[in-house]
Amino acid sequence: MTQPTDRRIDKLVQLLVKNATVVVPGSKLADEIKVPLHTVYYWVHKLRELGVDVRGIRGNGYQLRKLPDILVPSLIYPQLGANQIGNKIIHYFRTDSTNNVALSLILEGASHGTVIVAEEQMAGRGRFDRTWYSEQTSGIYTSVILRPSLAPASAPILTLMAGLAVHHAVTEVTGLVADIRWPNDLMINGKKVCGILTEMSAEADRIRGVVLGIGINVNHRQMPSELAAIGTSLRMEGGRDYSRAQLFLTLLKKLEHYYRMLMDGGNAAITERWAMASSYAQAKRICITTRSGVFLATTVGLDPSGALCIRRDDGQEEKLLAGDIVEAK
Ligand code: BTN
């Protein structure tokens, strides 16, 4: 597996940001982060590949021309305050899947609120064994480790909680109108802009750790042809670029907010808000794909656990705990 970002690269970004617009001698940067000059040269090159606009002035030094939109911890921590979620952020320039990293970290004892974030994923995973398209520095690819003292059967409500947090963060930062398709796909103009993959490490009666894997298409200019009919990005819908750093920060704050709400107010606090944020909670005509086939139904609410209550067209009532649904046209 690839390695997390060297913390000295993070320090380099921090120094460039602190001295933004002035020319900082390479030797000064090298001394401060305690690496040879040629390593600074190599790392600046690496940052440029991520779109960080650093000008090199021969014999003089480096100058950051505009604030970088990368998700390194040193740029996020100062604004996170006392947030438990994000108290430790592990950044990767590239990894296979942030969920894979998070699941192994749970086994190594990572604490509640640890967040893994990558600029690019080589094997991003979606629900139902799908892949998640993870173009470099265009999206947010993050996994949040939670350690709730809940029974494994409570996992669905954590999934809804995460969807609510993403919905709130995206609408606040972009002003776009978004819907949540049960259980937690964020939809804009009928196309998916964010997906969440919740995975769990559990014993028989106790959750050891939950991973909320969140992928948001932010500044993608287009989607690959096979996704174009069903997927979109915030940029494609809003017609402008958005700051990934601002959205990531807001997301961590909203996750903290709704997680506390769940712990303090119980499931109803989440299901009530979810039902207000989603057109899928009531009277939505949907098409459901299950192992036994595809059928049509109408939604009739959420039950306290977060299951979606539906009435099938043959009259049968059911509660969906998991599943793949789309709006019936
Ligand atoms: C879905 O199918 O809708 C869920 C997509 C989840 C994608 C995110 S990106 C960050 C995290 N790492 C992964 O490999 N998957 C999740």
mmCIF file of C-alpha atoms and ligand atoms in Angstrom:
data_model
loop_
_atom_site.group_PDB
_atom_site.id
_atom_site.type_symbol
_atom_site.label_atom_id
_atom_site.label_comp_id
_atom_site.label_asym_id
_atom_site.label_seq_id
_atom_site.Cartn_x
_atom_site.Cartn_y
_atom_site.Cartn_z
ATOM 1 C CA MET A 1 0.000 0.000 0.000
ATOM 2 C CA THR A 2 1.157 3.574 -0.602
ATOM 3 C CA GLN A 3 2.472 5.578 2.337
ATOM 4 C CA PRO A 4 0.706 8.527 3.997
ATOM 5 C CA THR A 5 2.045 11.930 3.045
ATOM 6 C CA ASP A 6 5.366 12.711 4.715
ATOM 7 C CA ARG A 7 4.567 15.244 7.444
ATOM 8 C CA ARG A 8 7.478 17.361 6.252
ATOM 9 C CA ILE A 9 5.643 17.909 2.916
ATOM 10 C CA ASP A 10 2.725 19.092 4.982
ATOM 11 C CA LYS A 11 5.110 21.448 6.807
ATOM 12 C CA LEU A 12 6.457 22.660 3.460
ATOM 13 C CA VAL A 13 2.916 23.567 2.340
ATOM 14 C CA GLN A 14 2.326 25.288 5.662
ATOM 15 C CA LEU A 15 5.507 27.369 5.266
ATOM 16 C CA LEU A 16 4.641 28.349 1.708
ATOM 17 C CA VAL A 17 1.146 29.365 2.812
ATOM 18 C CA LYS A 18 2.499 31.333 5.776
ATOM 19 C CA ASN A 19 4.819 33.212 3.407
ATOM 20 C CA ALA A 20 2.334 33.392 0.528
ATOM 21 C CA THR A 21 3.288 35.805 -2.275
ATOM 22 C CA VAL A 22 6.868 36.330 -1.015
ATOM 23 C CA VAL A 23 9.877 34.474 -2.375
ATOM 24 C CA VAL A 24 11.208 32.043 0.215
ATOM 25 C CA PRO A 25 14.785 30.826 -0.311
ATOM 26 C CA GLY A 26 14.965 27.076 -0.961
ATOM 27 C CA SER A 27 17.708 26.772 1.666
ATOM 28 C CA LYS A 28 15.429 28.355 4.285
ATOM 29 C CA LEU A 29 12.654 25.867 3.461
ATOM 30 C CA ALA A 30 15.167 23.005 3.547
ATOM 31 C CA ASP A 31 16.501 24.112 6.964
ATOM 32 C CA GLU A 32 13.054 24.560 8.462
ATOM 33 C CA ILE A 33 11.766 21.174 7.429
ATOM 34 C CA LYS A 34 15.158 19.510 7.906
ATOM 35 C CA VAL A 35 15.650 17.965 4.479
ATOM 36 C CA PRO A 36 18.321 18.483 1.776
ATOM 37 C CA LEU A 37 17.687 21.187 -0.824
ATOM 38 C CA HIS A 38 17.134 18.658 -3.611
ATOM 39 C CA THR A 39 14.264 17.111 -1.584
ATOM 40 C CA VAL A 40 12.545 20.516 -1.459
ATOM 41 C CA TYR A 41 12.951 20.705 -5.225
ATOM 42 C CA TYR A 42 11.434 17.233 -5.650
ATOM 43 C CA TRP A 43 8.526 17.914 -3.292
ATOM 44 C CA VAL A 44 7.703 21.251 -4.935
ATOM 45 C CA HIS A 45 7.530 19.351 -8.216
ATOM 46 C CA LYS A 46 5.150 16.844 -6.590
ATOM 47 C CA LEU A 47 2.937 19.653 -5.267
ATOM 48 C CA ARG A 48 2.801 21.216 -8.719
ATOM 49 C CA GLU A 49 1.467 17.944 -10.092
ATOM 50 C CA LEU A 50 -1.466 18.395 -7.692
ATOM 51 C CA GLY A 51 -2.128 21.845 -9.080
ATOM 52 C CA VAL A 52 -0.351 23.824 -6.344
ATOM 53 C CA ASP A 53 0.852 27.007 -8.022
ATOM 54 C CA VAL A 54 4.455 27.417 -6.805
ATOM 55 C CA ARG A 55 6.829 29.519 -8.847
ATOM 56 C CA GLY A 56 10.531 28.625 -8.746
ATOM 57 C CA ILE A 57 12.856 31.597 -9.167
ATOM 58 C CA ARG A 58 16.309 30.391 -10.176
ATOM 59 C CA GLY A 59 18.905 31.066 -7.485
ATOM 60 C CA ASN A 60 16.303 32.838 -5.383
ATOM 61 C CA GLY A 61 13.647 30.503 -4.030
ATOM 62 C CA TYR A 62 9.986 29.607 -4.241
ATOM 63 C CA GLN A 63 6.844 31.693 -4.259
ATOM 64 C CA LEU A 64 3.312 30.432 -3.731
ATOM 65 C CA ARG A 65 1.115 32.277 -6.198
ATOM 66 C CA LYS A 66 -2.265 31.289 -4.847
ATOM 67 C CA LEU A 67 -3.581 29.341 -1.891
ATOM 68 C CA PRO A 68 -3.567 25.632 -2.716
ATOM 69 C CA ASP A 69 -6.742 23.591 -2.737
ATOM 70 C CA ILE A 70 -5.300 20.384 -1.351
ATOM 71 C CA LEU A 71 -6.467 18.597 1.755
ATOM 72 C CA VAL A 72 -3.252 18.389 3.785
ATOM 73 C CA PRO A 73 -3.897 18.420 7.550
ATOM 74 C CA SER A 74 -1.873 21.575 8.267
ATOM 75 C CA LEU A 75 -4.379 23.607 6.234
ATOM 76 C CA ILE A 76 -7.416 21.974 7.877
ATOM 77 C CA TYR A 77 -6.475 21.642 11.579
ATOM 78 C CA PRO A 78 -6.304 25.357 12.404
ATOM 79 C CA GLN A 79 -9.967 25.767 11.474
ATOM 80 C CA LEU A 80 -11.344 22.618 13.046
ATOM 81 C CA GLY A 81 -11.395 23.844 16.645
ATOM 82 C CA ALA A 82 -12.424 21.207 19.151
ATOM 83 C CA ASN A 83 -13.998 18.892 16.550
ATOM 84 C CA GLN A 84 -13.431 15.302 17.598
ATOM 85 C CA ILE A 85 -13.994 14.182 14.028
ATOM 86 C CA GLY A 86 -10.766 15.122 12.280
ATOM 87 C CA ASN A 87 -8.710 15.429 15.481
ATOM 88 C CA LYS A 88 -6.281 13.216 13.575
ATOM 89 C CA ILE A 89 -6.161 13.497 9.773
ATOM 90 C CA ILE A 90 -4.026 11.112 7.751
ATOM 91 C CA HIS A 91 -3.405 12.410 4.252
ATOM 92 C CA TYR A 92 -2.389 10.464 1.155
ATOM 93 C CA PHE A 93 -1.420 11.828 -2.219
ATOM 94 C CA ARG A 94 -2.528 8.487 -3.573
ATOM 95 C CA THR A 95 -3.835 5.272 -2.069
ATOM 96 C CA ASP A 96 -5.887 2.282 -3.188
ATOM 97 C CA SER A 97 -8.964 3.073 -1.088
ATOM 98 C CA THR A 98 -9.261 5.243 2.010
ATOM 99 C CA ASN A 99 -11.791 2.699 3.355
ATOM 100 C CA ASN A 100 -9.137 -0.035 3.136
ATOM 101 C CA VAL A 101 -6.714 2.154 5.077
ATOM 102 C CA ALA A 102 -9.379 2.960 7.682
ATOM 103 C CA LEU A 103 -10.406 -0.678 8.164
ATOM 104 C CA SER A 104 -6.793 -1.684 8.856
ATOM 105 C CA LEU A 105 -6.332 1.276 11.194
ATOM 106 C CA ILE A 106 -9.379 0.182 13.224
ATOM 107 C CA LEU A 107 -7.635 -3.127 13.857
ATOM 108 C CA GLU A 108 -4.507 -1.232 14.913
ATOM 109 C CA GLY A 109 -6.537 0.745 17.474
ATOM 110 C CA ALA A 110 -7.104 4.084 15.668
ATOM 111 C CA SER A 111 -9.197 6.394 17.809
ATOM 112 C CA HIS A 112 -12.696 7.790 17.263
ATOM 113 C CA GLY A 113 -12.648 10.684 14.816
ATOM 114 C CA THR A 114 -9.546 9.642 12.876
ATOM 115 C CA VAL A 115 -9.974 10.717 9.256
ATOM 116 C CA ILE A 116 -8.169 9.396 6.192
ATOM 117 C CA VAL A 117 -8.213 11.555 3.091
ATOM 118 C CA ALA A 118 -6.619 11.049 -0.324
ATOM 119 C CA GLU A 119 -6.089 13.283 -3.334
ATOM 120 C CA GLU A 120 -6.551 10.231 -5.545
ATOM 121 C CA GLN A 121 -7.658 6.598 -5.145
ATOM 122 C CA MET A 122 -6.461 3.825 -7.398
ATOM 123 C CA ALA A 123 -9.145 1.354 -6.289
ATOM 124 C CA GLY A 124 -11.962 3.448 -4.820
ATOM 125 C CA ARG A 125 -14.824 1.160 -3.813
ATOM 126 C CA GLY A 126 -18.570 1.790 -3.951
ATOM 127 C CA ARG A 127 -21.592 -0.091 -2.656
ATOM 128 C CA PHE A 128 -22.439 -3.462 -4.205
ATOM 129 C CA ASP A 129 -18.820 -4.063 -5.295
ATOM 130 C CA ARG A 130 -18.870 -1.151 -7.691
ATOM 131 C CA THR A 131 -15.817 1.007 -8.219
ATOM 132 C CA TRP A 132 -15.753 4.692 -7.280
ATOM 133 C CA TYR A 133 -14.252 6.998 -9.873
ATOM 134 C CA SER A 134 -11.583 8.965 -7.981
ATOM 135 C CA GLU A 135 -9.912 11.465 -10.303
ATOM 136 C CA GLN A 136 -6.853 13.212 -8.854
ATOM 137 C CA THR A 137 -7.556 16.399 -6.833
ATOM 138 C CA SER A 138 -11.037 16.775 -8.324
ATOM 139 C CA GLY A 139 -13.055 15.166 -5.573
ATOM 140 C CA ILE A 140 -13.094 14.512 -1.862
ATOM 141 C CA TYR A 141 -12.229 10.905 -1.019
ATOM 142 C CA THR A 142 -12.347 10.413 2.708
ATOM 143 C CA SER A 143 -13.039 7.797 5.369
ATOM 144 C CA VAL A 144 -14.031 8.641 8.915
ATOM 145 C CA ILE A 145 -13.500 6.213 11.777
ATOM 146 C CA LEU A 146 -16.217 6.192 14.447
ATOM 147 C CA ARG A 147 -16.150 4.179 17.645
ATOM 148 C CA PRO A 148 -19.754 4.382 18.886
ATOM 149 C CA SER A 149 -20.900 2.259 21.776
ATOM 150 C CA LEU A 150 -23.782 0.827 19.778
ATOM 151 C CA ALA A 151 -24.922 -2.620 18.709
ATOM 152 C CA PRO A 152 -24.059 -3.696 15.140
ATOM 153 C CA ALA A 153 -27.773 -3.423 14.233
ATOM 154 C CA SER A 154 -27.464 0.372 14.612
ATOM 155 C CA ALA A 155 -25.232 0.755 11.565
ATOM 156 C CA PRO A 156 -28.085 1.961 9.243
ATOM 157 C CA ILE A 157 -28.744 5.062 11.330
ATOM 158 C CA LEU A 158 -25.058 6.023 11.122
ATOM 159 C CA THR A 159 -25.379 5.787 7.358
ATOM 160 C CA LEU A 160 -28.365 8.169 7.357
ATOM 161 C CA MET A 161 -26.533 10.493 9.752
ATOM 162 C CA ALA A 162 -23.611 10.695 7.308
ATOM 163 C CA GLY A 163 -25.948 11.440 4.382
ATOM 164 C CA LEU A 164 -27.516 14.262 6.341
ATOM 165 C CA ALA A 165 -24.089 15.739 7.159
ATOM 166 C CA VAL A 166 -23.011 15.631 3.493
ATOM 167 C CA HIS A 167 -26.318 17.165 2.391
ATOM 168 C CA HIS A 168 -25.947 20.028 4.868
ATOM 169 C CA ALA A 169 -22.255 20.636 4.012
ATOM 170 C CA VAL A 170 -22.818 20.639 0.244
ATOM 171 C CA THR A 171 -25.871 22.892 0.314
ATOM 172 C CA GLU A 172 -24.198 25.322 2.728
ATOM 173 C CA VAL A 173 -20.969 25.605 0.726
ATOM 174 C CA THR A 174 -22.449 25.622 -2.800
ATOM 175 C CA GLY A 175 -25.991 26.932 -2.412
ATOM 176 C CA LEU A 176 -27.104 24.158 -4.801
ATOM 177 C CA VAL A 177 -30.361 22.324 -4.179
ATOM 178 C CA ALA A 178 -29.678 18.689 -3.307
ATOM 179 C CA ASP A 179 -31.764 15.639 -2.469
ATOM 180 C CA ILE A 180 -30.822 12.486 -0.560
ATOM 181 C CA ARG A 181 -31.699 9.211 -2.231
ATOM 182 C CA TRP A 182 -32.109 6.523 0.421
ATOM 183 C CA PRO A 183 -29.971 5.513 2.109
ATOM 184 C CA ASN A 184 -27.403 8.227 1.473
ATOM 185 C CA ASP A 185 -26.686 9.167 -2.147
ATOM 186 C CA LEU A 186 -26.561 12.902 -2.648
ATOM 187 C CA MET A 187 -28.417 13.854 -5.824
ATOM 188 C CA ILE A 188 -28.424 17.111 -7.753
ATOM 189 C CA ASN A 189 -30.786 17.525 -10.690
ATOM 190 C CA GLY A 190 -31.458 13.780 -10.616
ATOM 191 C CA LYS A 191 -27.782 12.753 -10.816
ATOM 192 C CA LYS A 192 -25.498 11.417 -8.113
ATOM 193 C CA VAL A 193 -22.825 13.730 -6.792
ATOM 194 C CA CYS A 194 -21.799 11.865 -3.648
ATOM 195 C CA GLY A 195 -21.848 8.285 -2.412
ATOM 196 C CA ILE A 196 -21.205 6.807 1.014
ATOM 197 C CA LEU A 197 -19.886 3.348 1.764
ATOM 198 C CA THR A 198 -20.378 2.384 5.409
ATOM 199 C CA GLU A 199 -18.285 -0.554 6.567
ATOM 200 C CA MET A 200 -17.981 -2.039 10.001
ATOM 201 C CA SER A 201 -15.671 -4.078 12.126
ATOM 202 C CA ALA A 202 -17.856 -5.731 14.781
ATOM 203 C CA GLU A 203 -18.102 -8.434 17.393
ATOM 204 C CA ALA A 204 -21.357 -10.314 18.015
ATOM 205 C CA ASP A 205 -22.975 -7.627 20.162
ATOM 206 C CA ARG A 206 -20.714 -4.607 19.832
ATOM 207 C CA ILE A 207 -19.416 -2.363 17.089
ATOM 208 C CA ARG A 208 -15.610 -2.292 17.209
ATOM 209 C CA GLY A 209 -15.435 0.510 14.677
ATOM 210 C CA VAL A 210 -17.375 1.974 11.776
ATOM 211 C CA VAL A 211 -15.886 3.471 8.636
ATOM 212 C CA LEU A 212 -17.898 6.110 6.820
ATOM 213 C CA GLY A 213 -16.342 6.244 3.357
ATOM 214 C CA ILE A 214 -17.466 9.408 1.577
ATOM 215 C CA GLY A 215 -16.792 10.284 -2.051
ATOM 216 C CA ILE A 216 -17.884 13.693 -3.380
ATOM 217 C CA ASN A 217 -17.474 14.717 -7.031
ATOM 218 C CA VAL A 218 -16.432 18.330 -6.632
ATOM 219 C CA ASN A 219 -14.502 19.894 -9.518
ATOM 220 C CA HIS A 220 -14.741 17.167 -12.164
ATOM 221 C CA ARG A 221 -15.189 18.851 -15.539
ATOM 222 C CA GLN A 222 -16.941 15.813 -16.941
ATOM 223 C CA MET A 223 -17.800 12.303 -15.869
ATOM 224 C CA PRO A 224 -16.499 9.240 -17.706
ATOM 225 C CA SER A 225 -18.908 8.197 -20.463
ATOM 226 C CA GLU A 226 -20.202 5.147 -18.558
ATOM 227 C CA LEU A 227 -21.241 7.406 -15.638
ATOM 228 C CA ALA A 228 -22.386 10.457 -17.565
ATOM 229 C CA ALA A 229 -26.098 9.557 -17.476
ATOM 230 C CA ILE A 230 -26.206 8.936 -13.717
ATOM 231 C CA GLY A 231 -23.364 10.931 -12.182
ATOM 232 C CA THR A 232 -22.383 14.579 -11.972
ATOM 233 C CA SER A 233 -20.108 16.947 -10.056
ATOM 234 C CA LEU A 234 -20.723 20.129 -8.100
ATOM 235 C CA ARG A 235 -18.764 22.031 -10.741
ATOM 236 C CA MET A 236 -20.879 20.606 -13.559
ATOM 237 C CA GLU A 237 -24.077 21.629 -11.752
ATOM 238 C CA GLY A 238 -22.932 24.969 -10.329
ATOM 239 C CA GLY A 239 -20.858 26.118 -13.305
ATOM 240 C CA ARG A 240 -17.840 27.052 -11.157
ATOM 241 C CA ASP A 241 -15.037 25.490 -9.143
ATOM 242 C CA TYR A 242 -15.535 25.001 -5.414
ATOM 243 C CA SER A 243 -12.887 24.927 -2.697
ATOM 244 C CA ARG A 244 -12.422 21.285 -1.746
ATOM 245 C CA ALA A 245 -10.670 22.377 1.450
ATOM 246 C CA GLN A 246 -13.653 24.480 2.516
ATOM 247 C CA LEU A 247 -16.083 21.693 1.698
ATOM 248 C CA PHE A 248 -13.966 19.081 3.506
ATOM 249 C CA LEU A 249 -13.728 21.269 6.599
ATOM 250 C CA THR A 250 -17.472 21.949 6.568
ATOM 251 C CA LEU A 251 -18.161 18.231 6.120
ATOM 252 C CA LEU A 252 -16.072 17.337 9.188
ATOM 253 C CA LYS A 253 -17.962 19.934 11.223
ATOM 254 C CA LYS A 254 -21.362 18.699 10.070
ATOM 255 C CA LEU A 255 -20.402 15.089 10.806
ATOM 256 C CA GLU A 256 -19.471 16.151 14.320
ATOM 257 C CA HIS A 257 -22.769 18.031 14.672
ATOM 258 C CA TYR A 258 -25.029 15.187 13.487
ATOM 259 C CA TYR A 259 -23.051 12.484 15.294
ATOM 260 C CA ARG A 260 -23.538 14.368 18.578
ATOM 261 C CA MET A 261 -27.190 14.878 17.711
ATOM 262 C CA LEU A 262 -27.556 11.110 17.264
ATOM 263 C CA MET A 263 -25.759 10.322 20.508
ATOM 264 C CA ASP A 264 -27.742 12.908 22.504
ATOM 265 C CA GLY A 265 -31.129 12.798 20.808
ATOM 266 C CA GLY A 266 -31.322 9.190 19.606
ATOM 267 C CA ASN A 267 -32.421 7.882 16.209
ATOM 268 C CA ALA A 268 -35.523 10.088 15.976
ATOM 269 C CA ALA A 269 -33.387 13.238 15.887
ATOM 270 C CA ILE A 270 -31.784 11.923 12.700
ATOM 271 C CA THR A 271 -34.755 10.248 10.998
ATOM 272 C CA GLU A 272 -36.914 13.389 11.420
ATOM 273 C CA ARG A 273 -34.283 15.630 9.820
ATOM 274 C CA TRP A 274 -33.497 13.070 7.148
ATOM 275 C CA ALA A 275 -37.175 12.924 6.174
ATOM 276 C CA MET A 276 -37.188 16.717 5.784
ATOM 277 C CA ALA A 277 -34.070 16.700 3.596
ATOM 278 C CA SER A 278 -35.071 13.838 1.292
ATOM 279 C CA SER A 279 -37.876 13.542 -1.251
ATOM 280 C CA TYR A 280 -37.476 9.752 -0.936
ATOM 281 C CA ALA A 281 -38.954 9.546 2.569
ATOM 282 C CA GLN A 282 -42.626 9.713 1.532
ATOM 283 C CA ALA A 283 -44.743 8.949 -1.531
ATOM 284 C CA LYS A 284 -41.801 8.465 -3.879
ATOM 285 C CA ARG A 285 -42.266 6.000 -6.727
ATOM 286 C CA ILE A 286 -39.163 3.821 -6.718
ATOM 287 C CA CYS A 287 -37.720 0.847 -8.494
ATOM 288 C CA ILE A 288 -35.861 -1.594 -6.243
ATOM 289 C CA THR A 289 -33.309 -4.145 -7.315
ATOM 290 C CA THR A 290 -32.890 -7.119 -4.999
ATOM 291 C CA ARG A 291 -31.335 -10.560 -5.395
ATOM 292 C CA SER A 292 -34.794 -11.934 -6.165
ATOM 293 C CA GLY A 293 -35.579 -9.399 -8.872
ATOM 294 C CA VAL A 294 -36.645 -5.869 -9.711
ATOM 295 C CA PHE A 295 -39.932 -4.418 -8.480
ATOM 296 C CA LEU A 296 -41.843 -1.145 -8.197
ATOM 297 C CA ALA A 297 -43.009 0.413 -4.944
ATOM 298 C CA THR A 298 -43.997 3.645 -3.202
ATOM 299 C CA THR A 299 -42.161 4.894 -0.100
ATOM 300 C CA VAL A 300 -44.222 5.354 3.073
ATOM 301 C CA GLY A 301 -41.699 6.693 5.601
ATOM 302 C CA LEU A 302 -38.700 5.697 7.681
ATOM 303 C CA ASP A 303 -38.880 3.424 10.682
ATOM 304 C CA PRO A 304 -36.959 4.364 13.865
ATOM 305 C CA SER A 305 -33.949 2.250 12.866
ATOM 306 C CA GLY A 306 -33.578 4.132 9.582
ATOM 307 C CA ALA A 307 -35.097 1.354 7.429
ATOM 308 C CA LEU A 308 -37.135 2.607 4.448
ATOM 309 C CA CYS A 309 -40.794 1.567 4.645
ATOM 310 C CA ILE A 310 -42.280 0.788 1.242
ATOM 311 C CA ARG A 311 -45.539 -0.491 -0.250
ATOM 312 C CA ARG A 312 -44.926 -2.708 -3.244
ATOM 313 C CA ASP A 313 -47.264 -2.424 -6.175
ATOM 314 C CA ASP A 314 -48.599 -5.898 -5.313
ATOM 315 C CA GLY A 315 -49.740 -4.412 -1.962
ATOM 316 C CA GLN A 316 -47.056 -6.028 0.164
ATOM 317 C CA GLU A 317 -45.477 -3.735 2.795
ATOM 318 C CA GLU A 318 -41.786 -4.068 3.552
ATOM 319 C CA LYS A 319 -38.926 -2.424 5.377
ATOM 320 C CA LEU A 320 -35.715 -2.077 3.410
ATOM 321 C CA LEU A 321 -32.561 -2.274 5.510
ATOM 322 C CA ALA A 322 -30.222 -2.054 2.559
ATOM 323 C CA GLY A 323 -30.682 -1.981 -1.155
ATOM 324 C CA ASP A 324 -30.271 -0.211 -4.408
ATOM 325 C CA ILE A 325 -33.158 2.036 -5.370
ATOM 326 C CA VAL A 326 -33.793 4.490 -8.164
ATOM 327 C CA GLU A 327 -36.671 6.839 -8.815
ATOM 328 C CA ALA A 328 -39.273 5.145 -11.057
ATOM 329 C CA LYS A 329 -39.947 7.221 -14.140
HETATM 330 C C1 BTN B 1 -21.422 4.401 -3.373
HETATM 331 O O1 BTN B 1 -21.397 3.355 -4.032
HETATM 332 O O2 BTN B 1 -22.277 5.242 -3.582
HETATM 333 C C2 BTN B 1 -20.415 4.636 -2.293
HETATM 334 C C3 BTN B 1 -19.168 5.316 -2.792
HETATM 335 C C4 BTN B 1 -18.166 5.581 -1.695
HETATM 336 C C5 BTN B 1 -16.878 6.132 -2.228
HETATM 337 C C6 BTN B 1 -15.949 6.538 -1.127
HETATM 338 S S1 BTN B 1 -14.562 7.453 -1.708
HETATM 339 C C7 BTN B 1 -13.808 7.352 -0.161
HETATM 340 C C8 BTN B 1 -14.072 5.955 0.370
HETATM 341 N N1 BTN B 1 -13.062 5.040 -0.100
HETATM 342 C C9 BTN B 1 -13.555 4.115 -0.924
HETATM 343 O O3 BTN B 1 -12.909 3.221 -1.489
HETATM 344 N N2 BTN B 1 -14.884 4.320 -1.071
HETATM 345 C C10 BTN B 1 -15.350 5.423 -0.284
#
